[in-house]
Coordinates of N, CA, C and O and ligand atoms in Angstrom, one line a residue:
M1 N 0.9 -1.2 0.0 CA 0.0 0.0 0.0 C 0.9 1.3 0.0 O 2.0 1.2 0.6
A2 N 0.4 2.3 -0.7 CA 1.0 3.6 -0.6 C 0.9 4.1 0.9 O 0.8 3.2 1.8
N3 N 0.6 5.3 1.1 CA 0.5 5.9 2.4 C 1.9 5.7 3.2 O 1.8 5.3 4.4
K4 N 3.0 5.8 2.5 CA 4.2 5.7 3.2 C 4.9 7.1 3.3 O 4.5 8.0 2.5
C5 N 5.6 7.2 4.3 CA 6.4 8.6 4.5 C 7.5 8.6 3.5 O 8.4 7.8 3.6
I6 N 7.4 9.6 2.7 CA 8.5 9.7 1.6 C 8.9 11.2 1.5 O 8.2 12.1 1.9
G7 N 10.2 11.3 1.0 CA 10.7 12.5 0.6 C 10.8 12.7 -0.9 O 11.2 11.7 -1.6
C8 N 10.4 13.8 -1.4 CA 10.3 13.8 -2.9 C 11.6 14.4 -3.4 O 12.1 15.5 -2.9
N9 N 12.1 13.7 -4.5 CA 13.4 14.2 -5.1 C 13.1 15.3 -6.1 O 14.0 16.0 -6.6
N10 N 11.9 15.4 -6.5 CA 11.5 16.3 -7.5 C 11.1 17.8 -6.9 O 11.7 18.7 -7.4
C11 N 10.3 17.8 -5.9 CA 10.0 19.1 -5.3 C 10.4 19.3 -3.9 O 10.3 20.4 -3.3
G12 N 11.1 18.3 -3.4 CA 11.5 18.5 -2.0 C 10.6 18.3 -0.9 O 10.9 18.3 0.3
H13 N 9.3 18.0 -1.2 CA 8.3 17.8 -0.2 C 8.4 16.6 0.5 O 8.9 15.5 0.0
T14 N 8.1 16.5 1.8 CA 8.2 15.4 2.7 C 6.8 15.1 3.2 O 6.2 16.1 3.8
G15 N 6.2 14.0 3.0 CA 4.9 13.6 3.5 C 4.5 12.3 3.1 O 5.2 11.5 2.7
W16 N 3.1 12.1 3.3 CA 2.6 10.7 3.0 C 2.3 10.6 1.6 O 1.7 11.4 1.0
S17 N 2.7 9.4 1.0 CA 2.6 9.3 -0.5 C 1.1 8.9 -0.9 O 0.4 8.4 0.0
R18 N 0.9 9.3 -2.0 CA -0.5 8.8 -2.7 C -0.3 7.6 -3.5 O 0.9 7.3 -4.0
D19 N -1.4 6.9 -3.8 CA -1.3 5.8 -4.7 C -0.9 6.3 -6.1 O -1.3 7.3 -6.5
R20 N -0.1 5.6 -6.8 CA 0.3 6.0 -8.1 C -0.9 5.6 -9.1 O -1.8 4.9 -8.7
G21 N -0.8 6.1 -10.3 CA -1.8 5.9 -11.3 C -3.0 6.6 -11.0 O -3.0 7.6 -10.2
N22 N -4.2 6.2 -11.5 CA -5.4 7.0 -11.4 C -6.6 6.1 -11.2 O -6.7 5.1 -11.9
F23 N -7.4 6.4 -10.2 CA -8.5 5.5 -9.8 C -9.5 5.5 -11.0 O -10.2 4.5 -11.2
I24 N -9.7 6.6 -11.8 CA -10.5 6.6 -13.0 C -10.1 5.6 -13.9 O -11.0 4.9 -14.5
I25 N -8.8 5.3 -14.1 CA -8.4 4.2 -15.0 C -8.9 2.9 -14.5 O -9.3 2.0 -15.3
T26 N -8.9 2.7 -13.2 CA -9.4 1.4 -12.6 C -10.9 1.3 -13.0 O -11.3 0.2 -13.3
I27 N -11.6 2.4 -12.8 CA -13.0 2.3 -13.1 C -13.3 1.9 -14.6 O -14.1 1.1 -14.9
V28 N -12.5 2.6 -15.4 CA -12.7 2.4 -16.9 C -12.4 0.9 -17.2 O -13.0 0.2 -17.9
L29 N -11.2 0.5 -16.6 CA -10.8 -1.0 -16.9 C -11.8 -1.9 -16.4 O -12.2 -2.9 -17.0
A30 N -12.4 -1.6 -15.1 CA -13.3 -2.5 -14.5 C -14.6 -2.6 -15.3 O -15.3 -3.6 -15.3
F31 N -14.9 -1.5 -16.0 CA -16.1 -1.5 -16.9 C -16.0 -2.5 -18.0 O -17.0 -3.1 -18.3
F32 N -14.8 -2.7 -18.5 CA -14.6 -3.6 -19.6 C -14.0 -4.9 -19.3 O -14.5 -5.9 -19.6
F33 N -13.0 -4.9 -18.5 CA -12.3 -6.2 -18.0 C -12.0 -6.1 -16.5 O -11.4 -5.1 -16.1
L34 N -12.5 -7.0 -15.8 CA -12.4 -7.0 -14.4 C -11.0 -7.3 -13.9 O -10.4 -6.6 -13.1
L35 N -10.4 -8.4 -14.5 CA -9.1 -8.9 -13.9 C -8.1 -7.8 -14.2 O -7.3 -7.5 -13.2
P36 N -7.9 -7.2 -15.3 CA -6.9 -6.1 -15.4 C -7.1 -5.0 -14.5 O -6.2 -4.4 -13.9
A37 N -8.4 -4.6 -14.2 CA -8.7 -3.6 -13.3 C -8.2 -3.9 -11.9 O -7.6 -3.0 -11.1
V38 N -8.4 -5.2 -11.5 CA -7.9 -5.6 -10.1 C -6.4 -5.6 -10.1 O -5.8 -5.1 -9.2
V39 N -5.7 -6.0 -11.2 CA -4.2 -6.1 -11.2 C -3.8 -4.7 -11.2 O -2.8 -4.3 -10.5
Y40 N -4.4 -3.7 -12.0 CA -4.0 -2.3 -12.0 C -4.1 -1.7 -10.6 O -3.2 -1.0 -10.2
E41 N -5.3 -2.0 -9.9 CA -5.5 -1.4 -8.6 C -4.5 -1.9 -7.6 O -4.0 -1.1 -6.7
I42 N -4.1 -3.2 -7.8 CA -3.1 -3.7 -6.8 C -1.7 -3.0 -7.1 O -1.0 -2.7 -6.2
W43 N -1.4 -2.9 -8.4 CA -0.2 -2.2 -8.8 C -0.1 -0.8 -8.2 O 0.9 -0.3 -7.7
R44 N -1.3 -0.1 -8.2 CA -1.4 1.3 -7.7 C -0.9 1.3 -6.3 O -0.4 2.3 -5.8
R45 N -1.3 0.3 -5.5 CA -1.2 0.3 -4.1 C 0.2 -0.4 -3.6 O 0.4 -0.3 -2.4
T46 N 0.9 -0.9 -4.6 CA 2.2 -1.5 -4.1 C 3.3 -0.4 -4.4 O 3.0 0.7 -5.0
G47 N 4.5 -0.6 -3.8 CA 5.6 0.3 -4.0 C 5.4 1.5 -3.1 O 4.6 1.5 -2.1
L48 N 6.2 2.5 -3.3 CA 6.2 3.7 -2.4 C 5.1 4.7 -2.7 O 4.9 5.5 -1.8
G49 N 4.5 4.7 -3.8 CA 3.5 5.6 -4.2 C 4.2 6.8 -4.8 O 5.4 6.8 -5.1
V50 N 3.4 7.9 -4.9 CA 3.9 9.1 -5.5 C 3.8 10.3 -4.6 O 3.0 10.2 -3.6
C51 N 4.5 11.3 -4.8 CA 4.5 12.5 -4.0 C 3.1 13.2 -4.0 O 2.5 13.3 -5.1
E52 N 2.6 13.5 -2.8 CA 1.2 14.1 -2.7 C 1.2 15.5 -3.2 O 0.2 16.1 -3.4
N53 N 2.4 16.1 -3.2 CA 2.5 17.5 -3.6 C 2.6 17.7 -5.2 O 1.8 18.5 -5.7
C54 N 3.5 17.0 -5.8 CA 3.7 17.2 -7.2 C 3.4 16.0 -8.1 O 3.3 16.1 -9.3
G55 N 3.1 14.7 -7.4 CA 2.7 13.6 -8.2 C 3.9 12.9 -8.8 O 3.7 11.8 -9.5
S56 N 5.1 13.3 -8.5 CA 6.3 12.6 -9.0 C 6.5 11.3 -8.4 O 6.2 11.1 -7.2
N57 N 7.1 10.3 -9.1 CA 7.4 9.0 -8.5 C 8.9 9.0 -8.1 O 9.4 7.9 -7.7
L58 N 9.6 10.2 -8.2 CA 11.0 10.2 -7.8 C 11.0 10.5 -6.3 O 11.4 11.5 -5.8
V59 N 10.6 9.4 -5.5 CA 10.5 9.6 -4.0 C 11.4 8.6 -3.4 O 11.7 7.5 -4.0
K60 N 11.8 8.9 -2.1 CA 12.6 7.9 -1.3 C 11.9 7.9 0.0 O 11.3 8.8 0.6
P61 N 12.1 6.7 0.7 CA 11.6 6.6 2.1 C 12.0 7.6 3.0 O 13.2 8.0 2.9
S62 N 11.2 8.1 3.9 CA 11.6 9.2 4.9 C 11.0 8.8 6.2 O 10.1 8.1 6.4
H63 N 11.7 9.4 7.3 CA 11.2 9.2 8.6 C 10.7 10.6 9.2 O 10.6 10.6 10.5
S64 N 10.7 11.6 8.4 CA 10.6 13.0 9.0 C 9.1 13.5 8.7 O 8.9 14.7 8.7
C65 N 8.1 12.6 8.6 CA 6.7 13.0 8.4 C 6.3 13.6 9.8 O 6.5 12.9 10.8
T66 N 5.7 14.8 9.8 CA 5.3 15.3 11.1 C 3.8 15.1 11.4 O 3.3 14.9 12.5
S67 N 3.0 15.1 10.2 CA 1.6 14.9 10.4 C 1.2 13.4 10.7 O 2.1 12.6 10.5
N68 N 0.0 13.1 11.1 CA -0.4 11.7 11.4 C -0.6 11.0 10.1 O -1.0 11.6 9.1
K69 N -0.3 9.7 10.0 CA -0.5 8.9 8.8 C -2.0 8.8 8.5 O -2.8 8.6 9.4
P70 N -2.4 9.2 7.2 CA -3.7 9.1 6.8 C -4.3 7.7 7.0 O -3.5 6.7 7.0
S71 N -5.6 7.6 7.2 CA -6.1 6.3 7.5 C -6.2 5.4 6.2 O -6.3 5.9 5.1
D72 N -6.1 4.1 6.4 CA -6.1 3.2 5.3 C -7.5 2.6 5.1 O -7.8 1.8 4.2
V73 N -8.5 3.2 5.9 CA -9.9 2.7 5.8 C -10.5 2.9 4.3 O -11.1 2.0 3.9
G74 N -10.1 4.0 3.7 CA -10.6 4.2 2.3 C -10.1 3.1 1.4 O -10.8 2.5 0.6
D75 N -8.8 2.7 1.5 CA -8.2 1.6 0.8 C -9.0 0.3 1.0 O -9.3 -0.4 0.0
L76 N -9.2 0.1 2.2 CA -9.9 -1.2 2.6 C -11.3 -1.3 2.0 O -11.7 -2.3 1.4
I77 N -12.0 -0.1 2.0 CA -13.3 0.0 1.4 C -13.2 -0.3 -0.1 O -14.0 -1.1 -0.6
I78 N -12.3 0.4 -0.8 CA -12.2 0.2 -2.1 C -11.9 -1.2 -2.6 O -12.5 -1.8 -3.4
L79 N -10.9 -1.8 -1.8 CA -10.6 -3.2 -2.1 C -11.8 -4.2 -1.8 O -12.2 -5.1 -2.6
G80 N -12.6 -3.9 -0.8 CA -13.8 -4.7 -0.4 C -14.8 -4.5 -1.6 O -15.3 -5.6 -2.0
V81 N -15.1 -3.3 -2.1 CA -16.0 -3.1 -3.1 C -15.5 -3.8 -4.4 O -16.4 -4.5 -5.0
L82 N -14.3 -3.7 -4.7 CA -13.7 -4.4 -5.8 C -14.0 -6.0 -5.7 O -14.3 -6.6 -6.7
G83 N -13.8 -6.5 -4.5 CA -13.9 -8.0 -4.3 C -15.4 -8.3 -4.6 O -15.7 -9.3 -5.1
V84 N -16.4 -7.5 -3.9 CA -17.8 -7.8 -4.1 C -18.2 -7.7 -5.6 O -18.8 -8.6 -6.1
V85 N -17.7 -6.7 -6.3 CA -18.1 -6.4 -7.6 C -17.5 -7.6 -8.5 O -18.1 -8.2 -9.3
G86 N -16.3 -8.0 -8.1 CA -15.7 -9.2 -8.8 C -16.5 -10.4 -8.6 O -16.8 -11.1 -9.6
A87 N -17.0 -10.7 -7.4 CA -17.8 -11.9 -7.1 C -19.1 -11.8 -8.0 O -19.5 -12.8 -8.5
V88 N -19.7 -10.7 -8.0 CA -21.0 -10.5 -8.7 C -20.8 -10.7 -10.2 O -21.5 -11.5 -10.8
V89 N -19.6 -10.1 -10.7 CA -19.4 -10.3 -12.2 C -19.1 -11.8 -12.5 O -19.6 -12.3 -13.5
V90 N -18.3 -12.5 -11.7 CA -18.0 -13.9 -11.9 C -19.3 -14.7 -11.8 O -19.5 -15.6 -12.7
M91 N -20.2 -14.4 -10.9 CA -21.5 -15.2 -10.8 C -22.4 -14.9 -12.0 O -23.0 -15.9 -12.5
F92 N -22.3 -13.7 -12.5 CA -23.1 -13.3 -13.6 C -22.6 -14.0 -14.9 O -23.4 -14.6 -15.6
L93 N -21.3 -14.1 -15.1 CA -20.7 -14.7 -16.2 C -21.0 -16.2 -16.1 O -21.2 -16.9 -17.1
Y94 N -20.9 -16.7 -14.9 CA -21.2 -18.2 -14.7 C -22.6 -18.6 -15.1 O -22.9 -19.6 -15.8
A95 N -23.5 -17.7 -14.6 CA -25.0 -17.9 -15.0 C -25.2 -17.8 -16.5 O -25.9 -18.7 -17.1
L96 N -24.5 -16.8 -17.2 CA -24.6 -16.7 -18.6 C -24.1 -17.9 -19.3 O -24.7 -18.4 -20.2
A97 N -22.9 -18.4 -18.8 CA -22.4 -19.6 -19.4 C -23.3 -20.8 -19.3 O -23.5 -21.6 -20.1
D98 N -23.9 -20.9 -18.1 CA -24.8 -22.0 -17.8 C -26.0 -21.9 -18.7 O -26.4 -23.0 -19.3
I99 N -26.5 -20.7 -18.9 CA -27.7 -20.7 -19.8 C -27.3 -21.0 -21.2 O -28.1 -21.8 -21.9
A100 N -26.2 -20.6 -21.7 CA -25.7 -20.9 -23.1 C -25.5 -22.3 -23.2 O -25.9 -22.9 -24.3
I101 N -24.9 -23.0 -22.2 CA -24.6 -24.4 -22.4 C -25.9 -25.2 -22.4 O -26.0 -26.1 -23.2
N102 N -26.8 -24.8 -21.6 CA -28.1 -25.6 -21.5 C -28.8 -25.4 -22.8 O -29.4 -26.3 -23.3
S103 N -28.9 -24.2 -23.4 CA -29.6 -24.0 -24.7 C -28.9 -24.8 -25.8 O -29.6 -25.3 -26.6
Y104 N -27.6 -24.8 -25.7 CA -26.8 -25.6 -26.7 C -27.2 -27.1 -26.6 O -27.4 -27.7 -27.5
K105 N -27.2 -27.6 -25.3 CA -27.5 -28.9 -25.1 C -28.9 -29.3 -25.6 O -29.1 -30.3 -26.3
N106 N -29.8 -28.5 -25.2 CA -31.2 -28.8 -25.6 C -31.4 -28.8 -27.1 O -32.2 -29.6 -27.6
R107 N -30.6 -28.0 -27.8 CA -30.7 -27.9 -29.3 C -30.1 -29.2 -29.8 O -30.6 -29.7 -30.9
N108 N -29.2 -29.8 -29.2 CA -28.5 -30.9 -29.7 C -29.0 -32.2 -29.3 O -28.7 -33.3 -29.8
A109 N -29.8 -32.2 -28.2 CA -30.3 -33.5 -27.6 C -31.8 -33.4 -27.4 O -32.2 -33.0 -26.4
P110 N -32.6 -33.8 -28.4 CA -34.0 -33.6 -28.3 C -34.4 -34.5 -27.1 O -33.9 -35.7 -27.0
P111 N -35.5 -34.2 -26.4 CA -35.9 -35.1 -25.3 C -36.5 -36.4 -25.7 O -36.6 -37.3 -24.9
Q112 N -36.8 -36.5 -27.0 CA -37.5 -37.8 -27.4 C -36.4 -38.9 -27.6 O -36.8 -40.0 -27.9
E113 N -35.2 -38.4 -27.6 CA -34.1 -39.5 -27.9 C -34.1 -40.7 -27.0 O -34.4 -40.6 -25.8
I114 N -34.1 -41.8 -27.6 CA -34.2 -43.1 -26.8 C -32.8 -43.5 -26.3 O -31.9 -43.6 -27.1
T115 N -32.7 -43.7 -25.0 CA -31.4 -44.1 -24.4 C -31.3 -45.6 -24.4 O -32.2 -46.3 -24.6
Q116 N -30.1 -46.0 -24.1 CA -29.7 -47.4 -23.9 C -30.7 -48.1 -22.8 O -31.2 -49.2 -23.0
Q117 N -30.9 -47.2 -21.8 CA -31.8 -47.8 -20.7 C -33.2 -48.0 -21.2 O -33.8 -49.0 -20.8
D118 N -33.7 -47.1 -22.1 CA -35.1 -47.3 -22.6 C -35.1 -48.6 -23.4 O -36.0 -49.4 -23.3
Y119 N -34.0 -48.9 -24.3 CA -34.0 -50.1 -25.1 C -34.0 -51.4 -24.1 O -34.8 -52.3 -24.4
E120 N -33.2 -51.3 -23.0 CA -33.2 -52.5 -22.2 C -34.5 -52.7 -21.5 O -34.9 -53.8 -21.3
A121 N -35.1 -51.6 -21.0 CA -36.4 -51.7 -20.3 C -37.4 -52.2 -21.2 O -38.2 -53.2 -20.8
S122 N -37.4 -51.8 -22.5 CA -38.4 -52.3 -23.4 C -38.2 -53.8 -23.7 O -39.2 -54.5 -23.7
C123 N -37.0 -54.1 -23.8 CA -36.6 -55.5 -24.2 C -37.0 -56.4 -23.0 O -37.6 -57.5 -23.2
M124 N -36.8 -55.9 -21.7 CA -37.2 -56.7 -20.6 C -38.7 -56.9 -20.5 O -39.2 -58.0 -20.1
L125 N -39.4 -55.9 -20.9 CA -40.9 -55.9 -20.8 C -41.4 -57.0 -21.8 O -42.2 -57.9 -21.5
N126 N -40.8 -56.9 -23.0 CA -41.1 -57.9 -24.1 C -40.7 -59.3 -23.6 O -41.5 -60.3 -23.9
G127 N -39.6 -59.4 -23.0 CA -39.1 -60.8 -22.5 C -40.1 -61.3 -21.5 O -40.5 -62.6 -21.5
I128 N -40.5 -60.5 -20.5 CA -41.5 -61.0 -19.5 C -42.8 -61.4 -20.1 O -43.4 -62.5 -19.8
E129 N -43.2 -60.6 -21.1 CA -44.5 -60.9 -21.8 C -44.3 -62.3 -22.5 O -45.3 -63.1 -22.6
Y130 N -43.1 -62.5 -23.1 CA -42.8 -63.8 -23.8 C -43.0 -64.9 -22.8 O -43.7 -65.9 -23.1
Y131 N -42.3 -64.9 -21.6 CA -42.5 -66.0 -20.7 C -43.9 -66.1 -20.1 O -44.3 -67.2 -19.9
Q132 N -44.6 -65.0 -20.0 CA -46.0 -65.1 -19.6 C -46.8 -65.9 -20.6 O -47.7 -66.7 -20.3
S133 N -46.5 -65.6 -21.9 CA -47.3 -66.2 -23.0 C -47.1 -67.7 -23.0 O -47.9 -68.4 -23.5
I134 N -45.8 -68.1 -22.7 CA -45.6 -69.6 -22.7 C -45.7 -70.2 -21.3 O -45.3 -71.3 -21.0
K135 N -46.4 -69.5 -20.4 CA -46.8 -69.9 -19.1 C -45.6 -70.4 -18.2 O -45.5 -71.3 -17.6
Q136 N -44.5 -69.6 -18.4 CA -43.3 -70.0 -17.5 C -42.9 -68.7 -16.8 O -41.7 -68.3 -16.6
H137 N -43.9 -68.0 -16.2 CA -43.6 -66.8 -15.4 C -44.1 -67.0 -13.9 O -45.2 -67.4 -13.8
P138 N -43.4 -66.6 -13.0 CA -42.1 -65.9 -13.0 C -40.9 -66.8 -12.9 O -39.8 -66.4 -12.9
I139 N -41.1 -68.2 -12.9 CA -40.0 -69.2 -12.9 C -40.2 -70.0 -14.2 O -41.2 -70.5 -14.5
T140 N -39.0 -70.2 -14.8 CA -39.0 -71.1 -16.0 C -39.1 -72.5 -15.6 O -39.0 -72.9 -14.5
N141 N -39.3 -73.4 -16.6 CA -39.4 -74.9 -16.4 C -38.1 -75.4 -15.8 O -38.0 -76.4 -15.2
N142 N -37.0 -74.7 -16.1 CA -35.7 -75.1 -15.6 C -35.4 -74.6 -14.2 O -34.4 -74.8 -13.7
G143 N -36.4 -73.9 -13.6 CA -36.3 -73.3 -12.3 C -35.5 -72.1 -12.2 O -35.0 -71.8 -11.1
E144 N -35.3 -71.4 -13.4 CA -34.7 -70.1 -13.3 C -35.6 -68.9 -13.2 O -36.8 -69.0 -13.6
L145 N -35.1 -67.9 -12.5 CA -35.9 -66.7 -12.3 C -36.0 -65.9 -13.7 O -35.0 -65.6 -14.2
V146 N -37.3 -65.7 -14.2 CA -37.5 -65.1 -15.5 C -36.8 -63.7 -15.5 O -36.1 -63.3 -16.4
L147 N -37.0 -62.9 -14.4 CA -36.5 -61.6 -14.4 C -34.9 -61.6 -14.6 O -34.4 -60.8 -15.4
D148 N -34.2 -62.5 -13.9 CA -32.8 -62.6 -14.1 C -32.4 -63.0 -15.5 O -31.5 -62.4 -16.1
K149 N -33.1 -64.0 -16.1 CA -32.8 -64.5 -17.5 C -33.0 -63.3 -18.4 O -32.2 -63.0 -19.3
V150 N -34.2 -62.6 -18.3 CA -34.5 -61.5 -19.3 C -33.5 -60.4 -19.1 O -33.0 -59.8 -20.1
Q151 N -33.1 -60.1 -17.9 CA -32.2 -59.0 -17.6 C -30.9 -59.2 -18.4 O -30.3 -58.3 -19.0
A152 N -30.4 -60.5 -18.2 CA -29.1 -60.9 -18.8 C -29.2 -60.8 -20.3 O -28.3 -60.3 -21.0
A153 N -30.3 -61.3 -20.9 CA -30.5 -61.3 -22.4 C -30.6 -60.0 -22.9 O -30.3 -59.7 -24.1
C154 N -31.2 -59.0 -22.1 CA -31.4 -57.7 -22.6 C -30.3 -56.7 -22.4 O -30.4 -55.5 -22.9
K155 N -29.2 -57.1 -21.7 CA -28.2 -56.2 -21.5 C -27.5 -55.8 -22.8 O -27.1 -56.7 -23.6
G156 N -27.5 -54.5 -23.1 CA -26.8 -54.0 -24.3 C -27.7 -54.1 -25.5 O -27.3 -54.0 -26.6
S157 N -29.0 -54.3 -25.3 CA -30.0 -54.4 -26.3 C -29.9 -53.1 -27.3 O -29.9 -52.1 -26.8
K158 N -30.0 -53.3 -28.6 CA -29.9 -52.2 -29.5 C -31.2 -51.7 -30.1 O -31.3 -50.7 -30.7
D159 N -32.2 -52.6 -29.9 CA -33.5 -52.3 -30.6 C -34.7 -52.5 -29.7 O -35.8 -52.2 -30.1
G160 N -34.5 -52.9 -28.4 CA -35.7 -53.0 -27.5 C -36.5 -54.2 -27.6 O -37.4 -54.5 -27.0
K161 N -36.0 -55.1 -28.5 CA -36.7 -56.4 -28.8 C -36.1 -57.5 -28.0 O -34.9 -57.6 -27.9
Y162 N -37.0 -58.4 -27.6 CA -36.5 -59.6 -26.8 C -36.4 -60.8 -27.7 O -37.3 -61.1 -28.5
K163 N -35.2 -61.4 -27.8 CA -35.0 -62.5 -28.7 C -35.1 -63.8 -27.8 O -34.3 -64.1 -26.9
A164 N -36.2 -64.5 -28.1 CA -36.5 -65.8 -27.3 C -35.3 -66.8 -27.5 O -34.9 -66.9 -28.7
P165 N -34.8 -67.5 -26.6 CA -33.8 -68.5 -26.7 C -34.4 -69.6 -27.6 O -35.5 -70.0 -27.6
Ligands
LIG1 ZN1 7.0 16.1 -5.0

């Protein structure tokens, strides 16, 4: 953070430094790109800062400041606001991306599409009907459980039809 006691090599002023750069630039950057705005704002607050009298960056650390150090509360508020704005923008972009992905998915996958599960369920239903029709439901003449037999025969079914053994 700036707010350091500095002596200016340009005008000879000794006092508390200001953030370098311009907050207006941060606002303009934030309007278009959030991340560069945050990086720019962090850059403004690092280093010694600039002379509060002439704005020069030709400054050196000093111990002869007589006034009280200005409060950092303003800095903390600005960083807090940037954080909140950042979170809101990220959530907004996330929601936009979510909507875009969903509309893309819906366009490419019509709800009527038959899945592998549908084929297998249809096949099993046909299989059970087959065993009911030959009066071997729910246990076959060999003592096997029809459900197990049909399930095994229908695994990976491609057309939903049950092929009687
Ligand atoms: Zn100066």
